[in-house]
Amino acid sequence: MNWYVLYVKSQTEKKTAAALERMGLEVFCPTKTEVRQWSDRKKKVKVPLFKSYVFVRLKEEERQQVFAVPGVVRYLFWLGKPAVVRDEELETVKKWLADEQVADVQVRQFSPGDRVEIKGGVFKGQSAVVDHTGSRKIRLILKHLDVIVEASYRDLVS
């Protein structure tokens, strides 16, 4: 049995995960606690760590049964096949979320037009604008130098 990544409707992650569990499937929907401000109060709420994604463990021949649950849109694909997540990767996420020393968890995706600061390499400390994002590299425009550079994601601060 493999862990697959399901793409679900926005803001239905927890509800969809609960419905999949009621079907008897093994599901992982990691959450983090955020403080939300309303006009009259503040409240701690659990929100999904990965927006619009739920992990489900099942056999390949059982993959179609998840579509009986409202909110499931499709499987996430990688190189033309359904994306499979290794057990060790999900265990790492679980350990990381259980670590009380981790105060703030953020998953950030860069989009063209975002402003970033380069934190490593030759252009360390320079600000740039995201031009294009790829699976491993990101293309940045350094306007004040009139250059376009490619960087790895780990070299950026948003």
Short mmCIF file of C-alpha atoms in Angstrom, two decimals:
data_model
loop_
_atom_site.label_atom_id
_atom_site.label_comp_id
_atom_site.label_asym_id
_atom_site.label_seq_id
_atom_site.Cartn_x
_atom_site.Cartn_y
_atom_site.Cartn_z
CA MET A 1 0.00 0.00 0.00
CA ASN A 2 1.23 3.46 -0.91
CA TRP A 3 0.53 6.97 0.31
CA TYR A 4 -1.03 9.06 -2.45
CA VAL A 5 -1.66 12.80 -2.53
CA LEU A 6 -5.24 13.91 -3.14
CA TYR A 7 -6.06 17.38 -4.37
CA VAL A 8 -9.30 18.44 -2.67
CA LYS A 9 -11.58 21.47 -2.87
CA SER A 10 -10.28 24.51 -1.04
CA GLN A 11 -11.14 24.69 2.67
CA THR A 12 -12.57 21.15 2.72
CA GLU A 13 -9.38 19.34 3.74
CA LYS A 14 -10.44 18.30 7.24
CA LYS A 15 -14.02 17.44 6.23
CA THR A 16 -12.81 15.36 3.26
CA ALA A 17 -10.22 13.57 5.42
CA ALA A 18 -12.92 12.68 7.97
CA ALA A 19 -15.18 11.29 5.23
CA LEU A 20 -12.32 9.19 3.84
CA GLU A 21 -11.62 7.83 7.33
CA ARG A 22 -15.31 6.86 7.70
CA MET A 23 -14.82 4.77 4.54
CA GLY A 24 -12.12 2.86 6.41
CA LEU A 25 -9.13 4.42 4.65
CA GLU A 26 -5.92 5.50 6.33
CA VAL A 27 -5.71 9.28 5.96
CA PHE A 28 -3.22 11.95 6.99
CA CYS A 29 -4.21 15.61 6.98
CA PRO A 30 -1.51 17.49 8.92
CA THR A 31 -2.74 20.61 10.70
CA LYS A 32 -1.22 23.55 12.52
CA THR A 33 -2.79 25.86 15.10
CA GLU A 34 -3.24 29.51 14.18
CA VAL A 35 -4.70 32.38 16.16
CA ARG A 36 -7.49 34.03 14.17
CA GLN A 37 -8.82 37.49 14.96
CA TRP A 38 -12.53 38.25 14.80
CA SER A 39 -14.02 41.64 15.56
CA ASP A 40 -14.92 40.60 19.12
CA ARG A 41 -12.40 37.87 19.99
CA LYS A 42 -9.33 35.85 19.14
CA LYS A 43 -9.57 32.11 18.71
CA LYS A 44 -7.12 29.28 18.10
CA VAL A 45 -8.12 27.20 15.08
CA LYS A 46 -6.55 24.17 13.44
CA VAL A 47 -5.82 24.75 9.76
CA PRO A 48 -4.31 22.36 7.21
CA LEU A 49 -0.55 22.56 6.80
CA PHE A 50 -0.84 21.83 3.06
CA LYS A 51 -3.78 23.73 1.61
CA SER A 52 -5.97 21.62 -0.72
CA TYR A 53 -3.97 18.41 -0.12
CA VAL A 54 -4.81 15.25 1.84
CA PHE A 55 -2.69 12.09 2.00
CA VAL A 56 -4.41 8.73 1.68
CA ARG A 57 -2.94 5.23 1.98
CA LEU A 58 -4.41 2.49 -0.18
CA LYS A 59 -3.68 -0.11 -2.82
CA GLU A 60 -3.30 1.04 -6.42
CA GLU A 61 -6.37 -0.91 -7.53
CA GLU A 62 -8.48 0.86 -4.86
CA ARG A 63 -7.60 4.38 -5.98
CA GLN A 64 -10.98 5.08 -7.64
CA GLN A 65 -13.02 4.66 -4.44
CA VAL A 66 -11.92 8.06 -3.07
CA PHE A 67 -14.01 9.83 -5.70
CA ALA A 68 -17.17 8.77 -3.86
CA VAL A 69 -16.32 11.43 -1.27
CA PRO A 70 -17.50 14.99 -1.99
CA GLY A 71 -14.57 17.37 -2.07
CA VAL A 72 -12.06 15.04 -3.75
CA VAL A 73 -11.00 16.58 -7.05
CA ARG A 74 -8.13 14.44 -8.34
CA TYR A 75 -4.86 12.77 -7.50
CA LEU A 76 -1.65 14.76 -7.68
CA PHE A 77 0.53 13.45 -10.51
CA TRP A 78 4.30 13.48 -10.88
CA LEU A 79 5.93 12.54 -14.20
CA GLY A 80 2.64 11.19 -15.55
CA LYS A 81 1.95 8.88 -12.59
CA PRO A 82 0.06 9.41 -9.33
CA ALA A 83 2.45 10.97 -6.82
CA VAL A 84 3.54 8.47 -4.15
CA VAL A 85 4.85 9.71 -0.81
CA ARG A 86 7.25 7.52 1.18
CA ASP A 87 6.37 6.54 4.75
CA GLU A 88 9.58 8.17 6.00
CA GLU A 89 8.54 11.53 4.55
CA LEU A 90 5.19 11.54 6.31
CA GLU A 91 6.82 10.34 9.55
CA THR A 92 9.19 13.31 9.32
CA VAL A 93 6.23 15.69 9.00
CA LYS A 94 4.52 14.04 11.98
CA LYS A 95 7.65 14.31 14.14
CA TRP A 96 8.19 17.88 13.06
CA LEU A 97 4.62 18.88 13.98
CA ALA A 98 4.86 17.05 17.32
CA ASP A 99 8.03 18.97 18.25
CA GLU A 100 6.93 21.66 20.67
CA GLN A 101 10.01 23.74 19.87
CA VAL A 102 8.66 24.39 16.38
CA ALA A 103 6.65 27.52 17.07
CA ASP A 104 5.53 28.56 13.60
CA VAL A 105 5.10 26.34 10.56
CA GLN A 106 4.67 27.92 7.16
CA VAL A 107 4.51 26.40 3.71
CA ARG A 108 5.25 29.04 1.10
CA GLN A 109 4.85 28.86 -2.62
CA PHE A 110 6.40 31.52 -4.79
CA SER A 111 4.50 33.07 -7.67
CA PRO A 112 5.66 35.33 -10.49
CA GLY A 113 5.72 38.91 -9.23
CA ASP A 114 6.61 38.03 -5.60
CA ARG A 115 9.42 40.06 -4.04
CA VAL A 116 12.15 38.00 -2.36
CA GLU A 117 15.58 38.48 -0.81
CA ILE A 118 18.44 36.19 -1.78
CA LYS A 119 20.02 34.75 1.38
CA GLY A 120 22.87 32.74 -0.15
CA GLY A 121 25.36 32.70 -3.00
CA VAL A 122 26.97 35.50 -4.97
CA PHE A 123 23.86 37.71 -4.85
CA LYS A 124 23.34 37.32 -1.08
CA GLY A 125 21.35 40.20 0.40
CA GLN A 126 19.99 41.38 -2.98
CA SER A 127 16.25 41.84 -3.48
CA ALA A 128 14.62 40.37 -6.56
CA VAL A 129 11.28 39.73 -8.24
CA VAL A 130 10.18 36.16 -9.10
CA ASP A 131 9.95 35.74 -12.87
CA HIS A 132 9.32 31.99 -13.17
CA THR A 133 9.11 29.01 -10.79
CA GLY A 134 10.22 25.48 -11.59
CA SER A 135 10.35 22.23 -9.66
CA ARG A 136 13.89 22.83 -8.34
CA LYS A 137 14.92 26.31 -9.43
CA ILE A 138 13.39 29.74 -9.53
CA ARG A 139 14.20 32.51 -12.04
CA LEU A 140 14.64 35.94 -10.50
CA ILE A 141 14.94 39.44 -11.92
CA LEU A 142 17.43 41.72 -10.20
CA LYS A 143 16.22 45.03 -11.62
CA HIS A 144 18.92 47.23 -10.11
CA LEU A 145 21.62 45.07 -11.80
CA ASP A 146 19.63 44.45 -15.01
CA VAL A 147 20.17 40.69 -14.76
CA ILE A 148 18.10 37.53 -14.56
CA VAL A 149 19.42 34.72 -12.37
CA GLU A 150 18.36 31.24 -11.42
CA ALA A 151 18.46 30.19 -7.76
CA SER A 152 17.46 27.24 -5.64
CA TYR A 153 14.49 27.73 -3.31
CA ARG A 154 16.65 27.31 -0.19
CA ASP A 155 18.54 30.51 -1.12
CA LEU A 156 15.46 32.74 -0.75
CA VAL A 157 13.71 34.70 1.97
CA SER A 158 10.24 35.99 1.16
#
